[in-house]
């Protein structure tokens, strides 16, 4: 469920008309609903109760500091994968003891930053990383709390580019080698073992792979305890999928996920951490764009938008589907026609949808891409020197620009011409 709906024939974000935002901010832009973000965070938190838990929002899915502040104020922790994301979490006022640091290639500088600024735990992904962290923590005279990310060799049954839990993927330490890695961790100065971490992929639409992975983590946790390690936390990663089409998809709900987690892990006396990104942010955002031209091609009509693949790369990168809806509601029974929906970027990959049935749109009309809150703005680029588009946050009847569109001067002045040219 989200808070984007038609009211009086016009698409609204909560109580704000999307056209009104467009008139003030210009298109294209992203708009997020505070009520939807809040609701999705709370669904997860309720689903894991009464187990002790921390829902750590995966910042990589939507990293605007205003959004992080909103979630942080609700009690969310944050899952970060870079020094930049760590600083965003801190800028949003999230305390270090609610920040977990994931990622396969943490640098020593990033480790130093987190150890100095405060961190709940590092999710360590390799033996060399463990050695580096031990060295950095020792040099700072401190101790790094760690979980080791294990790779359970489970097929997440999702798009190959976002599956992470098979042994051929770069992530984590193979679960068969985990006991040896924990023994090594326990022997190193500056390292304190606190738990086990797993994340098998993103946009999972079935609970079975999660359950298979969590069952393996359960067995490992019991074994590690028998080996003498203090396993007080299990970080289960993110990955629960969302419906991208409103018709035929029905991924499991957070409550089903929570029930399964409690069934598999409820008796272990551990604190559960999860790292959802998409399920909190995905359906909380729209990308709003204006039709520049309708071009009648050979046997097909192109809807040429002012948004492009650099603004929302998911369709061209993963073949992802996003529902596209008109901002002015079509009347029931009014005619539709198939369009190829494209952006202005100079490559054929800049295609959002082919043969998509839409109302008879014309230049100047506004459309909205649904489910664009996750991995939308954060994956945008300035390809074709197209400015990063604004982000807007709505709460009730108020809205604010939470990232402004840069001017061309700002973009171009970041380059510098060497004096010898
Ligand atoms: N934790 C870790 C360690 C991750 O690598 C990820 C996502 C998450 C949590 C959050 O997963 P989520 O709950 O959002 O599924 N750009 C792709 C998705 C990449 C996901 C990367 N890792 C897309 O647009 O579909």
XYZ file of C-alpha atoms and ligand atoms in Angstrom:
446
model
C 0.000 0.000 0.000
C 1.186 3.524 -0.687
C -0.135 7.056 -0.440
C -0.234 7.955 -4.144
C -3.793 8.081 -5.375
C -6.138 10.059 -7.582
C -8.305 12.636 -5.973
C -10.635 14.819 -8.055
C -9.135 13.212 -11.183
C -5.582 14.313 -10.313
C -2.748 12.157 -8.983
C -1.805 13.099 -5.435
C 1.135 12.324 -3.216
C -0.623 12.154 0.142
C -2.647 15.404 0.089
C -0.505 17.251 -2.437
C -1.318 17.393 -6.118
C 1.544 16.039 -8.217
C 0.841 18.664 -10.921
C 1.240 21.403 -8.351
C 4.680 20.075 -7.420
C 5.546 19.893 -11.117
C 4.465 23.491 -11.614
C 6.709 24.667 -8.785
C 9.720 22.371 -9.166
C 9.735 21.566 -12.898
C 10.020 18.083 -14.355
C 11.420 15.513 -14.101
C 11.578 14.955 -10.331
C 11.287 12.255 -7.691
C 8.623 12.581 -5.026
C 8.523 10.521 -1.826
C 5.684 10.011 0.622
C 6.643 10.285 4.291
C 3.529 8.330 5.332
C 4.451 5.416 3.060
C 8.069 5.334 4.275
C 6.835 5.394 7.857
C 4.272 2.690 7.307
C 6.702 0.312 5.634
C 9.310 0.773 8.351
C 6.718 0.131 11.023
C 5.391 -2.984 9.266
C 8.841 -4.539 9.527
C 9.339 -3.491 13.087
C 5.960 -4.902 14.117
C 6.580 -8.098 12.139
C 9.684 -8.924 14.170
C 8.172 -8.091 17.555
C 8.411 -9.341 20.234
C 11.913 -10.538 19.320
C 14.538 -7.931 20.153
C 15.361 -6.371 16.804
C 16.735 -3.420 14.880
C 15.481 -2.552 11.397
C 18.486 -1.039 9.620
C 17.354 0.804 6.488
C 19.620 -0.024 3.517
C 20.653 3.506 2.626
C 21.829 2.432 -0.798
C 18.203 2.215 -1.938
C 17.378 5.863 -1.121
C 19.978 7.950 0.603
C 18.571 11.464 0.840
C 19.402 12.809 4.299
C 15.845 14.044 4.871
C 14.516 10.525 4.323
C 17.180 9.117 6.651
C 16.234 11.671 9.281
C 12.562 10.690 9.030
C 13.376 6.994 9.458
C 16.012 7.652 12.118
C 13.450 9.571 14.169
C 11.217 6.493 14.055
C 14.047 4.484 15.613
C 15.498 2.924 12.470
C 19.084 1.845 12.284
C 21.005 2.231 9.021
C 22.891 -0.220 6.843
C 25.737 1.593 5.066
C 28.183 0.345 2.458
C 30.581 3.264 2.087
C 32.136 6.116 4.000
C 29.811 8.464 2.143
C 26.732 6.571 3.288
C 28.124 6.469 6.832
C 28.423 10.282 6.783
C 24.880 10.595 5.413
C 23.556 8.511 8.322
C 25.463 10.674 10.781
C 24.283 13.870 9.040
C 20.729 12.626 9.558
C 21.417 12.358 13.280
C 21.511 8.569 13.488
C 23.798 7.496 16.335
C 26.750 5.229 15.509
C 25.402 2.424 17.656
C 22.523 2.073 15.178
C 24.738 1.911 12.068
C 25.966 -1.374 10.578
C 28.694 -1.270 7.959
C 28.316 -3.787 5.115
C 30.203 -4.104 1.843
C 32.782 -6.295 0.211
C 35.550 -3.716 -0.168
C 35.749 -1.466 2.896
C 38.896 0.637 2.849
C 41.061 1.350 5.874
C 39.942 4.992 5.723
C 36.310 3.916 5.892
C 37.070 1.623 8.840
C 38.843 4.486 10.608
C 35.925 6.819 9.974
C 33.393 4.394 11.426
C 35.526 3.361 14.402
C 36.122 6.991 15.303
C 32.547 8.139 14.719
C 30.882 5.129 16.363
C 29.590 1.928 14.831
C 27.282 -0.874 15.855
C 29.067 -3.572 13.874
C 31.070 -4.277 10.766
C 29.758 -7.064 8.567
C 33.083 -8.548 7.491
C 33.194 -10.243 4.101
C 36.694 -11.747 3.832
C 39.788 -12.800 5.779
C 41.914 -9.932 4.380
C 39.232 -7.473 5.513
C 39.315 -9.030 8.985
C 43.088 -8.532 9.191
C 42.804 -4.936 7.965
C 40.074 -4.143 10.491
C 42.101 -5.698 13.313
C 45.103 -3.555 12.340
C 43.062 -0.322 12.101
C 41.206 -0.935 15.377
C 44.441 -1.761 17.189
C 46.135 1.337 15.800
C 43.214 3.423 17.138
C 43.328 1.613 20.486
C 39.760 0.427 20.102
C 37.767 -2.719 19.391
C 35.668 -3.383 16.290
C 32.429 -5.317 16.862
C 31.966 -7.725 13.966
C 29.647 -10.195 12.361
C 30.987 -12.295 9.527
C 28.862 -12.275 6.391
C 28.509 -15.884 5.373
C 27.637 -17.014 1.897
C 25.121 -19.836 2.362
C 25.153 -20.974 -1.277
C 21.402 -20.498 -1.650
C 19.739 -19.544 -4.921
C 17.693 -16.405 -4.257
C 15.772 -16.906 -7.525
C 16.018 -13.261 -8.487
C 17.654 -11.275 -11.309
C 21.240 -12.493 -11.758
C 22.674 -9.010 -11.224
C 21.180 -8.764 -7.739
C 21.553 -12.345 -6.450
C 24.337 -12.480 -3.856
C 24.006 -15.743 -1.951
C 25.466 -18.299 -4.379
C 29.040 -19.485 -4.012
C 29.980 -17.983 -7.372
C 29.035 -14.485 -6.132
C 31.700 -12.203 -4.668
C 29.942 -11.810 -1.335
C 30.697 -13.190 2.106
C 32.783 -16.087 3.335
C 31.615 -19.553 2.241
C 29.581 -20.970 5.094
C 31.752 -24.101 5.141
C 34.746 -21.912 5.996
C 32.921 -19.814 8.569
C 34.066 -21.687 11.698
C 37.708 -21.225 10.722
C 37.096 -17.518 10.022
C 35.436 -17.059 13.409
C 38.359 -18.832 15.112
C 40.700 -16.447 13.341
C 38.546 -13.446 14.330
C 38.568 -14.506 17.984
C 42.350 -14.698 17.936
C 42.893 -11.217 16.503
C 43.468 -8.074 18.584
C 40.921 -5.282 18.209
C 38.132 -7.604 17.073
C 35.046 -8.596 19.034
C 32.676 -11.177 17.567
C 29.029 -10.237 18.125
C 27.071 -12.129 15.503
C 26.531 -13.659 12.091
C 25.418 -11.830 8.938
C 23.798 -13.052 5.739
C 22.224 -11.345 2.710
C 21.282 -13.490 -0.270
C 19.922 -11.006 -2.786
C 17.349 -8.390 -3.628
C 13.773 -8.393 -4.926
C 13.054 -11.908 -3.591
C 9.429 -12.812 -4.173
C 9.404 -16.080 -2.241
C 10.240 -16.824 1.382
C 11.761 -20.259 0.688
C 15.310 -19.061 -0.166
C 15.311 -16.834 2.932
C 14.216 -19.762 5.072
C 16.897 -22.024 3.581
C 19.570 -19.405 4.311
C 18.323 -18.608 7.827
C 18.191 -22.317 8.675
C 21.856 -22.619 7.706
C 22.657 -19.519 9.764
C 20.833 -21.031 12.716
C 22.927 -24.205 12.554
C 26.078 -22.148 12.216
C 25.174 -19.921 15.167
C 24.630 -22.950 17.408
C 27.928 -24.442 16.252
C 29.769 -21.160 16.838
C 28.352 -20.934 20.332
C 29.547 -24.481 20.998
C 32.954 -23.296 19.752
C 32.887 -20.630 22.450
C 31.885 -17.518 20.475
C 29.362 -15.018 21.788
C 26.691 -14.864 19.118
C 24.206 -12.281 20.359
C 23.001 -10.868 17.027
C 21.935 -12.262 13.699
C 21.854 -9.838 10.775
C 19.558 -11.296 8.126
C 20.211 -8.711 5.407
C 17.516 -7.239 3.201
C 15.956 -8.446 0.004
C 12.217 -8.791 0.464
C 10.650 -7.914 -2.889
C 7.840 -5.525 -3.726
C 5.048 -5.723 -6.305
C 6.144 -3.694 -9.330
C 2.914 -4.334 -11.168
C -0.313 -3.864 -9.364
C -2.002 -6.743 -11.095
C -0.223 -10.074 -10.901
C 2.585 -9.964 -8.344
C 2.081 -10.747 -4.683
C 5.425 -11.059 -2.890
C 5.266 -12.110 0.756
C 4.405 -9.368 3.228
C 6.704 -8.265 6.050
C 4.355 -9.992 8.502
C 4.871 -13.344 6.706
C 8.612 -12.754 6.687
C 8.531 -11.940 10.411
C 6.528 -15.064 11.210
C 9.074 -17.196 9.366
C 12.009 -15.484 11.108
C 10.436 -16.100 14.497
C 9.723 -19.736 13.622
C 13.288 -20.417 12.467
C 15.257 -18.271 14.900
C 12.864 -17.343 17.709
C 14.336 -19.695 20.321
C 17.965 -18.632 19.867
C 17.956 -15.734 22.307
C 19.470 -13.346 19.789
C 18.770 -9.827 18.632
C 17.655 -9.787 15.010
C 18.903 -7.139 12.625
C 17.478 -6.761 9.145
C 18.559 -4.466 6.310
C 15.536 -3.798 4.114
C 15.932 -1.149 1.434
C 13.456 -1.631 -1.383
C 10.509 -2.691 0.767
C 10.717 0.547 2.734
C 11.578 2.961 -0.069
C 10.404 1.342 -3.321
C 6.699 2.056 -3.293
C 7.288 5.286 -1.380
C 8.453 7.137 -4.481
C 7.346 8.259 -7.929
C 9.371 9.612 -10.803
C 7.329 12.333 -12.476
C 8.066 13.307 -16.056
C 6.564 15.363 -18.878
C 5.888 14.183 -22.397
C 8.090 16.215 -24.756
C 6.878 14.748 -28.037
C 4.694 12.000 -29.370
C 6.500 10.643 -32.415
C 4.757 8.411 -34.902
C 7.296 5.820 -35.977
C 7.125 2.877 -38.348
C 4.336 0.757 -36.913
C 4.809 2.177 -33.436
C 4.391 5.412 -31.532
C 7.081 6.765 -29.261
C 6.299 8.701 -26.133
C 9.400 10.824 -25.681
C 9.722 11.941 -22.057
C 11.948 14.475 -20.363
C 13.140 11.713 -17.972
C 15.721 9.272 -19.244
C 17.826 6.267 -18.354
C 20.237 8.494 -16.444
C 17.381 9.425 -14.075
C 15.956 5.906 -13.659
C 18.318 3.225 -14.929
C 16.446 0.127 -13.723
C 14.539 -0.604 -16.956
C 17.637 -0.429 -19.147
C 19.925 -2.106 -16.604
C 17.746 -4.961 -15.359
C 14.897 -4.974 -17.848
C 12.823 -3.842 -14.867
C 9.143 -3.007 -15.174
C 7.720 0.168 -13.641
C 4.041 0.961 -13.959
C 3.564 4.275 -15.780
C 0.406 6.206 -15.042
C -0.979 9.544 -16.227
C -1.055 12.348 -13.688
C -4.519 13.330 -14.905
C -6.711 10.294 -14.344
C -8.181 8.749 -17.465
C -11.951 8.380 -17.411
C -13.096 4.742 -17.257
C -13.491 3.273 -20.732
C -11.485 6.028 -22.424
C -9.259 4.740 -25.238
C -5.662 3.611 -24.787
C -2.920 2.818 -27.249
C 0.453 1.094 -27.071
C 3.485 3.370 -26.781
C 7.217 2.787 -26.665
C 8.158 4.998 -23.727
C 11.628 6.467 -24.163
C 13.880 9.258 -22.939
C 15.984 11.785 -24.849
C 19.361 10.072 -24.252
C 21.259 9.090 -27.354
C 21.131 5.332 -27.149
C 18.480 2.755 -27.822
C 18.887 1.401 -24.283
C 17.161 4.571 -23.126
C 13.815 2.809 -23.290
C 11.512 2.572 -20.277
C 8.862 0.339 -21.805
C 7.846 -1.126 -25.144
C 4.287 -1.391 -26.395
C 2.912 -0.110 -23.090
C -0.826 0.537 -23.154
C -1.435 4.094 -22.040
C -4.120 6.730 -22.492
C -3.790 8.908 -25.589
C -1.142 11.199 -24.155
C 0.099 14.364 -25.817
C 3.062 16.706 -25.478
C 2.914 18.569 -22.173
C 1.094 15.787 -20.304
C 2.607 14.468 -17.095
C 3.211 10.811 -16.287
C 4.440 9.090 -13.144
C 6.565 5.968 -12.792
C 5.426 4.017 -9.780
C 7.697 2.102 -7.376
C 10.608 4.389 -8.188
C 11.647 5.243 -4.632
C 14.254 2.486 -4.371
C 17.356 2.449 -6.580
C 16.017 5.396 -8.559
C 17.590 8.713 -7.522
C 20.586 6.937 -5.971
C 21.561 5.298 -9.269
C 21.095 8.438 -11.352
C 23.956 9.963 -13.292
C 24.606 13.107 -15.280
C 25.020 11.215 -18.551
C 24.476 13.554 -21.518
C 25.089 16.385 -19.011
C 21.584 16.041 -17.738
C 21.371 17.517 -14.227
C 20.505 15.154 -11.369
C 16.806 15.684 -10.893
C 15.249 17.134 -7.729
C 13.882 15.044 -4.893
C 10.732 16.181 -3.109
C 9.318 14.907 0.174
C 5.613 15.109 0.935
C 4.056 14.856 4.364
C 0.305 15.345 4.574
C -0.472 18.593 2.759
C 3.081 19.952 2.763
C 5.996 19.320 0.489
C 9.621 20.365 0.327
C 12.452 20.047 -2.154
C 14.972 17.849 -0.341
C 17.559 17.990 -3.109
C 17.532 20.839 -5.595
C 18.268 20.539 -9.271
C 21.800 21.805 -9.883
C 22.348 24.582 -12.406
C 24.407 23.956 -15.512
C 26.996 26.367 -14.120
C 27.347 24.209 -11.000
C 27.801 21.116 -13.123
C 30.263 22.588 -15.579
C 32.287 24.448 -12.967
C 33.176 21.120 -11.297
C 35.477 20.478 -14.249
C 38.751 22.331 -14.396
C 40.958 23.082 -17.343
C 44.693 22.536 -16.736
C 46.753 25.696 -17.135
C 48.851 24.019 -19.866
C 45.859 23.693 -22.165
N 21.918 -5.471 2.613
C 22.911 -5.679 1.718
C 24.188 -6.197 2.189
C 22.686 -5.421 0.345
O 23.663 -5.632 -0.521
C 21.421 -4.918 -0.066
C 21.155 -4.614 -1.484
C 20.438 -4.697 0.907
C 20.722 -4.990 2.237
C 19.080 -4.155 0.573
O 18.370 -4.987 -0.260
P 16.812 -4.680 -0.573
O 16.033 -4.863 0.694
O 16.730 -3.288 -1.059
O 16.452 -5.661 -1.605
N 20.020 -1.763 -7.837
C 19.275 -2.999 -7.758
C 19.263 -3.586 -6.359
C 20.650 -3.797 -5.762
C 20.614 -4.364 -4.368
C 21.953 -4.339 -3.752
N 22.025 -4.747 -2.395
C 17.857 -2.751 -8.282
O 17.559 -1.637 -8.704
O 17.036 -3.657 -8.297
